[in-house]
Coordinates of N, CA and C and ligand atoms in Angstrom, one line a residue:
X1 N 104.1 107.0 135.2 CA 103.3 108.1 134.6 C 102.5 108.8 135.7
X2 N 102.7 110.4 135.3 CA 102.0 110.7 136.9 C 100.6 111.1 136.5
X3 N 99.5 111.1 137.3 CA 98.3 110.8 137.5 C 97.1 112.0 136.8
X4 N 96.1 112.2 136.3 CA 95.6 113.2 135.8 C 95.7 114.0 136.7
X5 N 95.7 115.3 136.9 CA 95.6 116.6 137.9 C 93.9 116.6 137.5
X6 N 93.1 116.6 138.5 CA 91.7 117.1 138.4 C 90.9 116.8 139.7
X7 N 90.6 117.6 140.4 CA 89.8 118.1 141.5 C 88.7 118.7 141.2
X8 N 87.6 117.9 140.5 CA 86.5 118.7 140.0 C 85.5 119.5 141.2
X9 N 85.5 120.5 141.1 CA 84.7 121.8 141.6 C 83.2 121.9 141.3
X10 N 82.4 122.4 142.1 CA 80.9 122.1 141.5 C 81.1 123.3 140.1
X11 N 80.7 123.3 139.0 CA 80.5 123.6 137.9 C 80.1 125.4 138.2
X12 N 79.1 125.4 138.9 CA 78.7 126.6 138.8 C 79.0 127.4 139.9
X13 N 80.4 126.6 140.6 CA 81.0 127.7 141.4 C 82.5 128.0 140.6
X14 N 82.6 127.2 139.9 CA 83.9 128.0 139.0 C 83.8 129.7 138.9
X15 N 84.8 130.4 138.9 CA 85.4 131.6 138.8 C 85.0 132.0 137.4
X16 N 83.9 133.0 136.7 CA 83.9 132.9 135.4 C 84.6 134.2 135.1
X17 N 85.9 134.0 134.0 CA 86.9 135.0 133.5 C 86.4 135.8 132.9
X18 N 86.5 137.4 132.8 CA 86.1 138.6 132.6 C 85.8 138.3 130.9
X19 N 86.6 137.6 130.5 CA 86.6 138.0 129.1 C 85.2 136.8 128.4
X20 N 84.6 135.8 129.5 CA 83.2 135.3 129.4 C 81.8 136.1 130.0
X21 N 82.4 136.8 131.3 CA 81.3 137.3 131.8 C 80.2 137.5 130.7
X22 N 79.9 138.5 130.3 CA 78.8 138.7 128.9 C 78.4 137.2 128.6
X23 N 78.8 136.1 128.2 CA 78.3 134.7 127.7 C 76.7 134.3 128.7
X24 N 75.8 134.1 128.0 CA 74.7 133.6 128.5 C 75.6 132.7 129.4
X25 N 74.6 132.2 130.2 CA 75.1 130.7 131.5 C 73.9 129.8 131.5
X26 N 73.8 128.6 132.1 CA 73.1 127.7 132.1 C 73.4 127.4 133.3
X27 N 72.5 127.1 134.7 CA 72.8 126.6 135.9 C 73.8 126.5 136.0
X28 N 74.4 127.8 136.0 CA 75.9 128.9 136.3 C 76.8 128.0 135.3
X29 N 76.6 127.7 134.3 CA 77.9 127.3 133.3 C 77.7 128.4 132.1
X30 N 78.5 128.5 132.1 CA 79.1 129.5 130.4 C 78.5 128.8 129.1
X31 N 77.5 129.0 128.7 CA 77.0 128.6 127.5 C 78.1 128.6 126.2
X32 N 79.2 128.1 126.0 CA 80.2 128.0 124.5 C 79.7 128.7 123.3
X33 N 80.4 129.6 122.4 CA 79.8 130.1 121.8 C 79.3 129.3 120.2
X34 N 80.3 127.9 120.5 CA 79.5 126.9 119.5 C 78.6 125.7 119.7
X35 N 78.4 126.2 121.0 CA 76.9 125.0 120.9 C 75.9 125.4 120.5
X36 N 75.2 124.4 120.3 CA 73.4 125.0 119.7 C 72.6 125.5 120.6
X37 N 72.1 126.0 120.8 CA 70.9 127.1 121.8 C 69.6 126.8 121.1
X38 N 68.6 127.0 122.0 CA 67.3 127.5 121.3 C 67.8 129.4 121.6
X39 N 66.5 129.5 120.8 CA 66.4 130.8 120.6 C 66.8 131.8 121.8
X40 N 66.6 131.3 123.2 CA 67.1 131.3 124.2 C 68.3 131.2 124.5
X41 N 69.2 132.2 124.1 CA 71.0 131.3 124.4 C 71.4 130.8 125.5
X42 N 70.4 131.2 126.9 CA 70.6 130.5 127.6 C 69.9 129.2 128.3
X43 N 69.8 128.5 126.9 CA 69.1 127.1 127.0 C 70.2 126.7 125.7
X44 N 70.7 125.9 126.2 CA 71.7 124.8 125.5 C 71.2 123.5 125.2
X45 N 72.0 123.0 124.0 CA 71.6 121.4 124.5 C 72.8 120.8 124.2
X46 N 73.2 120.9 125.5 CA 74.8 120.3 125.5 C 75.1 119.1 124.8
X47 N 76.3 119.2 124.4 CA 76.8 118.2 123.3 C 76.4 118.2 121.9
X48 N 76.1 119.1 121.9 CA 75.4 119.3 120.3 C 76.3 120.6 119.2
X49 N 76.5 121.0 118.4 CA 77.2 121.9 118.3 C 76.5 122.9 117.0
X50 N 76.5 123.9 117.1 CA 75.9 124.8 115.8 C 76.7 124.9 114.9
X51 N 76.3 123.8 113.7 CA 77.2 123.5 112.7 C 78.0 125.2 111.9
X52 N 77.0 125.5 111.7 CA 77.6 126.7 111.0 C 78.6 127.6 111.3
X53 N 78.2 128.1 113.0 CA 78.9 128.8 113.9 C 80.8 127.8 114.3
X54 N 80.6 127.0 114.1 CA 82.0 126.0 114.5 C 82.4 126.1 113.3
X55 N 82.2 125.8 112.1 CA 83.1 126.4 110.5 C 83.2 127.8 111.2
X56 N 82.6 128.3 110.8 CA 83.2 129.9 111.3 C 84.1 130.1 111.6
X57 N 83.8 129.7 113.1 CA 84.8 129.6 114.4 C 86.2 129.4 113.9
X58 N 86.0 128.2 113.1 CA 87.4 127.5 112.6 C 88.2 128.3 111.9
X59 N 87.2 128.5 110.8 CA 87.9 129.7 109.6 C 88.2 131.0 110.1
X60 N 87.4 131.6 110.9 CA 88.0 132.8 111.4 C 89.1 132.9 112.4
X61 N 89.5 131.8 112.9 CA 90.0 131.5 114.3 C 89.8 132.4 115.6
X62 N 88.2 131.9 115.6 CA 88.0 132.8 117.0 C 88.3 131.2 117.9
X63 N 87.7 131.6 119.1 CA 87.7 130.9 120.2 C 86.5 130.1 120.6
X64 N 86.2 128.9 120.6 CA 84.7 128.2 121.0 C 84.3 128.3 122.0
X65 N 84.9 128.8 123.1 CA 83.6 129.7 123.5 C 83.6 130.8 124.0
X66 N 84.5 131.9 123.7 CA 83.8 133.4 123.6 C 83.6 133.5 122.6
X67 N 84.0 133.4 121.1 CA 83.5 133.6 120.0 C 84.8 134.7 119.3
X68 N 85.5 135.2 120.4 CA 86.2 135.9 120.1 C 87.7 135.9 119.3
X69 N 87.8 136.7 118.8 CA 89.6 136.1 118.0 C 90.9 135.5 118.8
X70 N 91.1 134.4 118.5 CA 92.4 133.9 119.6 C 93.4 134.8 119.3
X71 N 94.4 134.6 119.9 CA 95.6 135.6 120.3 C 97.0 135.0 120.0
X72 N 98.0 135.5 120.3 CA 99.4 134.6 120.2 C 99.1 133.4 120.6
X73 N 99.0 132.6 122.0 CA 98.7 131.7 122.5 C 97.4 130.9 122.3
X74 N 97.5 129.8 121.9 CA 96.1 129.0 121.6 C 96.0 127.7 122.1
X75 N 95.0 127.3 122.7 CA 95.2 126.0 123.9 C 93.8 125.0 123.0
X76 N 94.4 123.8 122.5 CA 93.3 122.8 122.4 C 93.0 121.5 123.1
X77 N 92.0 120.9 123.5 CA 91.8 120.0 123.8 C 91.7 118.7 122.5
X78 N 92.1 117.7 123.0 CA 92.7 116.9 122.1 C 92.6 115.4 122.5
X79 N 92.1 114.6 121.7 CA 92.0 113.0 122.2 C 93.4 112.6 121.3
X80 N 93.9 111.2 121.5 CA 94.9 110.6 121.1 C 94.1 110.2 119.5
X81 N 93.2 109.9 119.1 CA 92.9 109.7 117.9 C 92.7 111.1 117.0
X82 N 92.6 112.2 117.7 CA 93.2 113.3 116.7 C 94.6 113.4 116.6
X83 N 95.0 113.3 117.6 CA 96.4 113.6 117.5 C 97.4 112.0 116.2
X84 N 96.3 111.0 116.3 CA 97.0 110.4 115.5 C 96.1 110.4 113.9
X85 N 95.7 110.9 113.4 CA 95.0 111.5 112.5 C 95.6 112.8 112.2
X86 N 96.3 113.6 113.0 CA 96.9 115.0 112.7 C 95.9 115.8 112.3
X87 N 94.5 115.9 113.1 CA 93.6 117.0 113.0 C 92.5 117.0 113.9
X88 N 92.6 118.4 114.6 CA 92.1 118.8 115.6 C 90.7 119.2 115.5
X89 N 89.4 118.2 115.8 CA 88.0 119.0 115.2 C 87.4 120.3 116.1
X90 N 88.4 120.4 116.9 CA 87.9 121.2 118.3 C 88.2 122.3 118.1
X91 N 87.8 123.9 118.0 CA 88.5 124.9 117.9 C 89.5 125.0 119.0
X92 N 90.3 126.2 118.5 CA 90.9 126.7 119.9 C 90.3 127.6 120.9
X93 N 91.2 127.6 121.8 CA 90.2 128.5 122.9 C 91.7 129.4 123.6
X94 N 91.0 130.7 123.8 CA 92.1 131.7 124.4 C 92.6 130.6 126.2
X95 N 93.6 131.2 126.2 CA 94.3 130.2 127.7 C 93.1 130.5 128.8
X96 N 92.8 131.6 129.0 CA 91.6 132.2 130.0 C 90.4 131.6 129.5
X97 N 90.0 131.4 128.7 CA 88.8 130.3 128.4 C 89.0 129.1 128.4
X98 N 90.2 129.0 128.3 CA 90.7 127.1 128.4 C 90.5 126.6 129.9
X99 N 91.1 127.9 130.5 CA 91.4 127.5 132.2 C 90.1 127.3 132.7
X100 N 89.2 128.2 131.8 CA 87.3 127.9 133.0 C 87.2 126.9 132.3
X101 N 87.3 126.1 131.1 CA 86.4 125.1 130.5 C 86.9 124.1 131.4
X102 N 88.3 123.9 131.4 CA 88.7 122.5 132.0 C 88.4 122.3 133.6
X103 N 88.4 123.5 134.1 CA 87.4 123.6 135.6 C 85.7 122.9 135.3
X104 N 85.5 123.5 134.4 CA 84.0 123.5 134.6 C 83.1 122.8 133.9
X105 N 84.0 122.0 132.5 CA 83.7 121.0 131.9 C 83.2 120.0 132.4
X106 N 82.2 119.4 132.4 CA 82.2 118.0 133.1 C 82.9 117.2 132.4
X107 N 82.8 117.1 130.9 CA 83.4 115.9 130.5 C 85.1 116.2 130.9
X108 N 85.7 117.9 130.5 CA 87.6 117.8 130.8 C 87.6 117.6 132.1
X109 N 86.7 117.7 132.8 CA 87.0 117.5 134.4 C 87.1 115.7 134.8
X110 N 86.2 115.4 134.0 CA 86.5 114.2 134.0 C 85.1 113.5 135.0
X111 N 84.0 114.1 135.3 CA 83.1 113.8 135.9 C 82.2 113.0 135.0
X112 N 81.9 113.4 133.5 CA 81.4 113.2 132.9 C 81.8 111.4 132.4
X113 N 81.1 111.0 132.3 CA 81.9 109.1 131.9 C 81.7 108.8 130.5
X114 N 80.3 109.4 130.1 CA 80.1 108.8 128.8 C 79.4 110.2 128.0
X115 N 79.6 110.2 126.6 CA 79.2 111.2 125.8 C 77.8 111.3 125.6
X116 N 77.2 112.2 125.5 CA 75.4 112.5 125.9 C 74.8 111.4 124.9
X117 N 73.8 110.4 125.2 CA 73.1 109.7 124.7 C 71.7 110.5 123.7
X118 N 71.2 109.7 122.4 CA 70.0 109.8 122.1 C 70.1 111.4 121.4
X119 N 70.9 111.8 120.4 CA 70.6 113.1 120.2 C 69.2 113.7 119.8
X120 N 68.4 112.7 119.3 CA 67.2 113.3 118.3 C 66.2 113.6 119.9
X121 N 66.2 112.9 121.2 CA 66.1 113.1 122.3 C 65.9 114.8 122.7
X122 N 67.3 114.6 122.5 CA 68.0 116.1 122.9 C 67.4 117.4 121.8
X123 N 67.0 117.1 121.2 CA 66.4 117.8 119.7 C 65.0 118.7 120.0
X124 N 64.8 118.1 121.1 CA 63.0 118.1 121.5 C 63.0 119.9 121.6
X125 N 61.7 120.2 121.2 CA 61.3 121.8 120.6 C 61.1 122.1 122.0
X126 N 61.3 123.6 121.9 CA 60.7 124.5 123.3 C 59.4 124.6 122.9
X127 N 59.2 125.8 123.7 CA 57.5 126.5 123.7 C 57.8 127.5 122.9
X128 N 59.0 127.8 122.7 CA 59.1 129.5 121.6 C 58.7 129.4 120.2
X129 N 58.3 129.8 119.7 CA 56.8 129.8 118.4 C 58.2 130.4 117.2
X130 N 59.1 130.9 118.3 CA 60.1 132.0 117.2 C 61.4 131.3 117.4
X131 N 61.0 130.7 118.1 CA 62.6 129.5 118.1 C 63.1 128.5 116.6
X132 N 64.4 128.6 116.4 CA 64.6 127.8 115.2 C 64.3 126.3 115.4
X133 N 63.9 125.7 116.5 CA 64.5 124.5 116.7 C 63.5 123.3 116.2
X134 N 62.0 124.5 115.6 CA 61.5 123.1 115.1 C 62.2 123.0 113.7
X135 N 63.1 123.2 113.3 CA 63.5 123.2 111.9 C 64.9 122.0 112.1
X136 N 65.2 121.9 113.2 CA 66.6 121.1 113.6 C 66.2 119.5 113.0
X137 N 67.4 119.1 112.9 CA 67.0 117.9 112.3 C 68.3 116.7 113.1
X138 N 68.0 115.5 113.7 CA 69.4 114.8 113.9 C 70.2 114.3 112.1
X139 N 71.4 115.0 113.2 CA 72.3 114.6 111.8 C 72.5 113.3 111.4
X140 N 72.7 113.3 110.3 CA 72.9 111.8 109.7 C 74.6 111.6 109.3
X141 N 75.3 111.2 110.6 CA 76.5 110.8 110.4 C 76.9 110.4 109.3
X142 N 78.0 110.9 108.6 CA 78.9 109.8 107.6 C 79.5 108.5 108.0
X143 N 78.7 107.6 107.5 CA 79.0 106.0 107.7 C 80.4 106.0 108.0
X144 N 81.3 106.3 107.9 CA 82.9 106.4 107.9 C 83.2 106.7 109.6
X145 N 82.4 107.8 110.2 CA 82.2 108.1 111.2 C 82.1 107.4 112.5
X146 N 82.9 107.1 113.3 CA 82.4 106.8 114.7 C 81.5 107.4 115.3
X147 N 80.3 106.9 115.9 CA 79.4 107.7 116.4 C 80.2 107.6 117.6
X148 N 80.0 109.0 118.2 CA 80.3 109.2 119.8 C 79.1 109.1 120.8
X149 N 77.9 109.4 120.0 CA 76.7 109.3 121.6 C 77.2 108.0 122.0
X150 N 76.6 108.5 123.8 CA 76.6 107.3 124.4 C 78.2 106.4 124.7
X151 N 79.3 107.2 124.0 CA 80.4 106.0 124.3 C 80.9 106.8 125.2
X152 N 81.9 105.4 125.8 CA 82.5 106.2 127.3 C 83.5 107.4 126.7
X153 N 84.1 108.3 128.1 CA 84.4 109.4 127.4 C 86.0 108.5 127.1
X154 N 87.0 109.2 126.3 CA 88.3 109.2 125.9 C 89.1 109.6 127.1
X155 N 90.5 109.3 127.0 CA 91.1 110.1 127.8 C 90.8 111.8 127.0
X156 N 91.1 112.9 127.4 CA 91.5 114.6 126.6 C 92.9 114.9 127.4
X157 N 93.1 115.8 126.5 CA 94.5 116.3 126.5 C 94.4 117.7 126.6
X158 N 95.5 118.6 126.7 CA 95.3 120.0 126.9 C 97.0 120.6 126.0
X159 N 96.5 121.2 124.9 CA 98.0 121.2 123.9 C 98.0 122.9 123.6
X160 N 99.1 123.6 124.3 CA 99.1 124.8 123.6 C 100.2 125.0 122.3
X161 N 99.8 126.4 121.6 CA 100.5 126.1 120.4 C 100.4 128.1 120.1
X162 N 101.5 128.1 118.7 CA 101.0 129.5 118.8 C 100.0 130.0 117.2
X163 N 100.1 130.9 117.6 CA 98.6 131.1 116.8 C 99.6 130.9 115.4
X164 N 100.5 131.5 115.3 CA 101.0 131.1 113.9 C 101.1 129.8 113.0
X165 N 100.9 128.7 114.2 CA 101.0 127.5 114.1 C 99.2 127.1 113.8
X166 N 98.5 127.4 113.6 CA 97.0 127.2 114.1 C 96.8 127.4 112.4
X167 N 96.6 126.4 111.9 CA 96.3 126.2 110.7 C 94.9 125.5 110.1
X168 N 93.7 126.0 109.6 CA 93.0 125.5 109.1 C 92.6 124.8 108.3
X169 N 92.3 123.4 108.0 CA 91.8 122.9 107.0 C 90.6 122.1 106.8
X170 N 90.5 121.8 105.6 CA 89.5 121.0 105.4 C 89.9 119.4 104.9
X171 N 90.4 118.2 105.8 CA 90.4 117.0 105.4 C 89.6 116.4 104.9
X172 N 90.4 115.7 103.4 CA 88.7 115.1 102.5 C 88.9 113.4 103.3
X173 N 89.3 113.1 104.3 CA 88.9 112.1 104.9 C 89.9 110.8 103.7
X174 N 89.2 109.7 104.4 CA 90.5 108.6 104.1 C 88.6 107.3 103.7
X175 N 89.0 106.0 102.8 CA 88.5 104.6 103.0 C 87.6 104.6 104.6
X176 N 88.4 105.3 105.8 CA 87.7 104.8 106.9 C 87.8 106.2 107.5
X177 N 88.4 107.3 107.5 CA 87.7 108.4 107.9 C 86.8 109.3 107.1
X178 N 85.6 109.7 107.8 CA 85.5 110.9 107.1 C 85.8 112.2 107.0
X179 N 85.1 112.9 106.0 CA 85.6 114.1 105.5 C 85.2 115.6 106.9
X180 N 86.3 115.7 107.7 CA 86.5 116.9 108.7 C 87.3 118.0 108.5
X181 N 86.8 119.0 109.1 CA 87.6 120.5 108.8 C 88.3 120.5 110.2
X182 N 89.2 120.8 110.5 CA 90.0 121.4 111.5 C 91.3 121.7 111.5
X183 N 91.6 121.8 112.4 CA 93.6 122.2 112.6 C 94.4 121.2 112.4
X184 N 95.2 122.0 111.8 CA 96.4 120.3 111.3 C 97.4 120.6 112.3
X185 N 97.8 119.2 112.3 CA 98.3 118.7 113.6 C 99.4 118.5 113.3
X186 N 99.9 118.5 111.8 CA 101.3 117.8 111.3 C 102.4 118.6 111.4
X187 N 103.6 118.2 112.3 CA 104.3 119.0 112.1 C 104.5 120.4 113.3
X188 N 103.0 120.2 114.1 CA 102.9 121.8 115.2 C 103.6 121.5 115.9
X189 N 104.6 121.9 116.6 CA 105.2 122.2 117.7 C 104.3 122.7 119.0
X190 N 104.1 121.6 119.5 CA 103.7 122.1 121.4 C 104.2 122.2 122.1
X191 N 103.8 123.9 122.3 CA 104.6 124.8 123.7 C 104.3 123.8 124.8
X192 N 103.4 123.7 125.3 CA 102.7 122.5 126.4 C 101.5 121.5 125.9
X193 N 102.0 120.6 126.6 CA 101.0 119.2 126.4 C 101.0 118.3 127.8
X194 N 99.8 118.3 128.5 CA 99.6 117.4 129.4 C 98.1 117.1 129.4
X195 N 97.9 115.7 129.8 CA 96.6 115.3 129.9 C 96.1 115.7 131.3
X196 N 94.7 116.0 130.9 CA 94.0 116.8 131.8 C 92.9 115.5 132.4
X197 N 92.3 114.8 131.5 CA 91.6 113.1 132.1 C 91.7 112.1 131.8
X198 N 91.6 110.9 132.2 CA 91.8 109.6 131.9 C 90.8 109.3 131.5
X199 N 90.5 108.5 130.7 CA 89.4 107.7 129.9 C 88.4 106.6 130.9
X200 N 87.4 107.1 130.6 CA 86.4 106.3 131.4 C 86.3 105.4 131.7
X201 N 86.9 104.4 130.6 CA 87.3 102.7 130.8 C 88.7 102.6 130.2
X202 N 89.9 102.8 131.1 CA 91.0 102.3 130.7 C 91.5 101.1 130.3
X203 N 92.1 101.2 129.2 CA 92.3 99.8 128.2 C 93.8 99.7 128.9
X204 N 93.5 98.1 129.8 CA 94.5 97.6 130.8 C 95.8 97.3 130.3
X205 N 95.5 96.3 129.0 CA 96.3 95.8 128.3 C 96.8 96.0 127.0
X206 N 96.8 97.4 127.0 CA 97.0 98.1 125.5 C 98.5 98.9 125.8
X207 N 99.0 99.6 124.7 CA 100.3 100.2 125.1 C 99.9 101.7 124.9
X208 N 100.7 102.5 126.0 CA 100.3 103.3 125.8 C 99.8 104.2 124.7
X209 N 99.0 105.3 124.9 CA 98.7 106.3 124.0 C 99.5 107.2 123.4
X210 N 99.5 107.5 122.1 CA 100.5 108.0 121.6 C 100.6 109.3 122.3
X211 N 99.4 110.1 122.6 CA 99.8 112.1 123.3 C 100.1 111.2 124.6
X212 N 100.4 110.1 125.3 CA 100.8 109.7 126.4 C 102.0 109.5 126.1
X213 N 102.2 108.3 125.1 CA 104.1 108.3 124.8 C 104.7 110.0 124.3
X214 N 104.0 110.5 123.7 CA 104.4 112.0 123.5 C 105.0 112.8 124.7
X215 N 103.5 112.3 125.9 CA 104.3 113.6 126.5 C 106.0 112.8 127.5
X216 N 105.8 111.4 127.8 CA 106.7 110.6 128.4 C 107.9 111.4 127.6
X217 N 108.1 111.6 126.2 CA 109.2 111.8 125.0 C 109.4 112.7 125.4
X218 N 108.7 113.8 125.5 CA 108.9 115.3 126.0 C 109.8 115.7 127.1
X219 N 109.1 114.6 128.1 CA 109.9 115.0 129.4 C 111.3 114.4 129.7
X220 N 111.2 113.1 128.9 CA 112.6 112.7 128.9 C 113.5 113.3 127.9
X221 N 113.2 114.3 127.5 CA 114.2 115.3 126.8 C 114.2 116.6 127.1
X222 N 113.2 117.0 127.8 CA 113.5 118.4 128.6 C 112.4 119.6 127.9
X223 N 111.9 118.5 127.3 CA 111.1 119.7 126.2 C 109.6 120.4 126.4
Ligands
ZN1 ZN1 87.9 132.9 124.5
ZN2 ZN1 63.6 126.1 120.8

């Protein structure tokens, strides 16, 4: 199997694509147009996401982070447990937003090891009197739910598809999943699929991952 491609670049020398320029930045990163901000858009608190604005996102099929409407071509990032659940909680993102995220992501670059710890932490109020953020509250997971703070990261994947294929829904969840809105997975045909990082702690003695046996299937048929 050949090796993840990733040469992480410092973050804030990435190339930012014309169609982000306008996007607030944080210590030169592109602020996503579904993370949470204080009132300040360009104060993030990474890893967090503005619940509202990501339904949106979903239902309108804009792009998570320009905000803008995706196009023919739509590129998601993808762990092997969406892909084997057949639903994508990640919006899509135009290919020109995909290409700076996976540059400049820490976590798609793969720098990133483990998912941000302690959200109620991360919650902590500015000094803005007019800021929403004393009204924020840490969310209270659905018990069904894997929490992600603090776990190492996953391998991610990088899956284009076309917009006609980009289907929204709302999954009412299973006994052991819960109830998530995103893209259904079943049945889409990927234009392209390669993994973009390896998982923080690779599991030695497991078989491979299914978007891993995926893409092996792919290439041994030309697809
Ligand atoms: Zn975009
Ligand atoms: Zn604030």
């Amino acid at each position: 199997m050949s090796s993840t491609p990733s040469s992480p670049a410092d973050p804030a020398r990435v190339p930012v694509p014309d169609r982000l320029a306008a996007r607030p930045t944080s210590r030169g990163l592109v602020v996503p147009y579904v993370t949470l901000t204080h009132r300040d858009p360009a104060r993030p608190v990474w890893g967090m996401l503005h619940h509202h604005r990501q339904r949106h996102t979903l239902w309108a099929k804009l792009c998570q982070i320009c905000g803008q409407p995706l196009h023919e071509r739509v590129v998601l990032y993808l762990r092997s447990v969406d892909y084997q659940r057949g639903l994508s909680v990640e919006p899509g993102l135009h290919p020109e937003c995909a290409h700076y995220s996976r540059r400049a992501c820490p976590m798609l670059t793969g720098q990133q090891q483990h998912y941000h710890p302690n959200p109620a932490v991360r919650l902590a109020r500015c000094a803005d009197p007019d800021c929403g953020c004393r009204y924020w509250q840490p969310r209270h997971p659905d018990p069904r739910e894997k929490a992600r703070e603090a776990q190492p990261a996953e391998a991610w994947y990088e899956a284009w598809l076309a917009r006609s294929d980009y289907r929204v829904i709302d999954d009412p969840g299973t006994e052991h999943l819960a109830p998530e809105t995103g893209i259904d997975l079943r049945g889409v045909r990927f234009l392209r699929l390669r993994k973009i990082r390896d998982a923080a702690q690779p599991a030695t003695d497991q078989p491979p991952e299914p978007l891993a046996m995926l893409i092996a299937i792919r290439a041994l048929f030309g697809t």
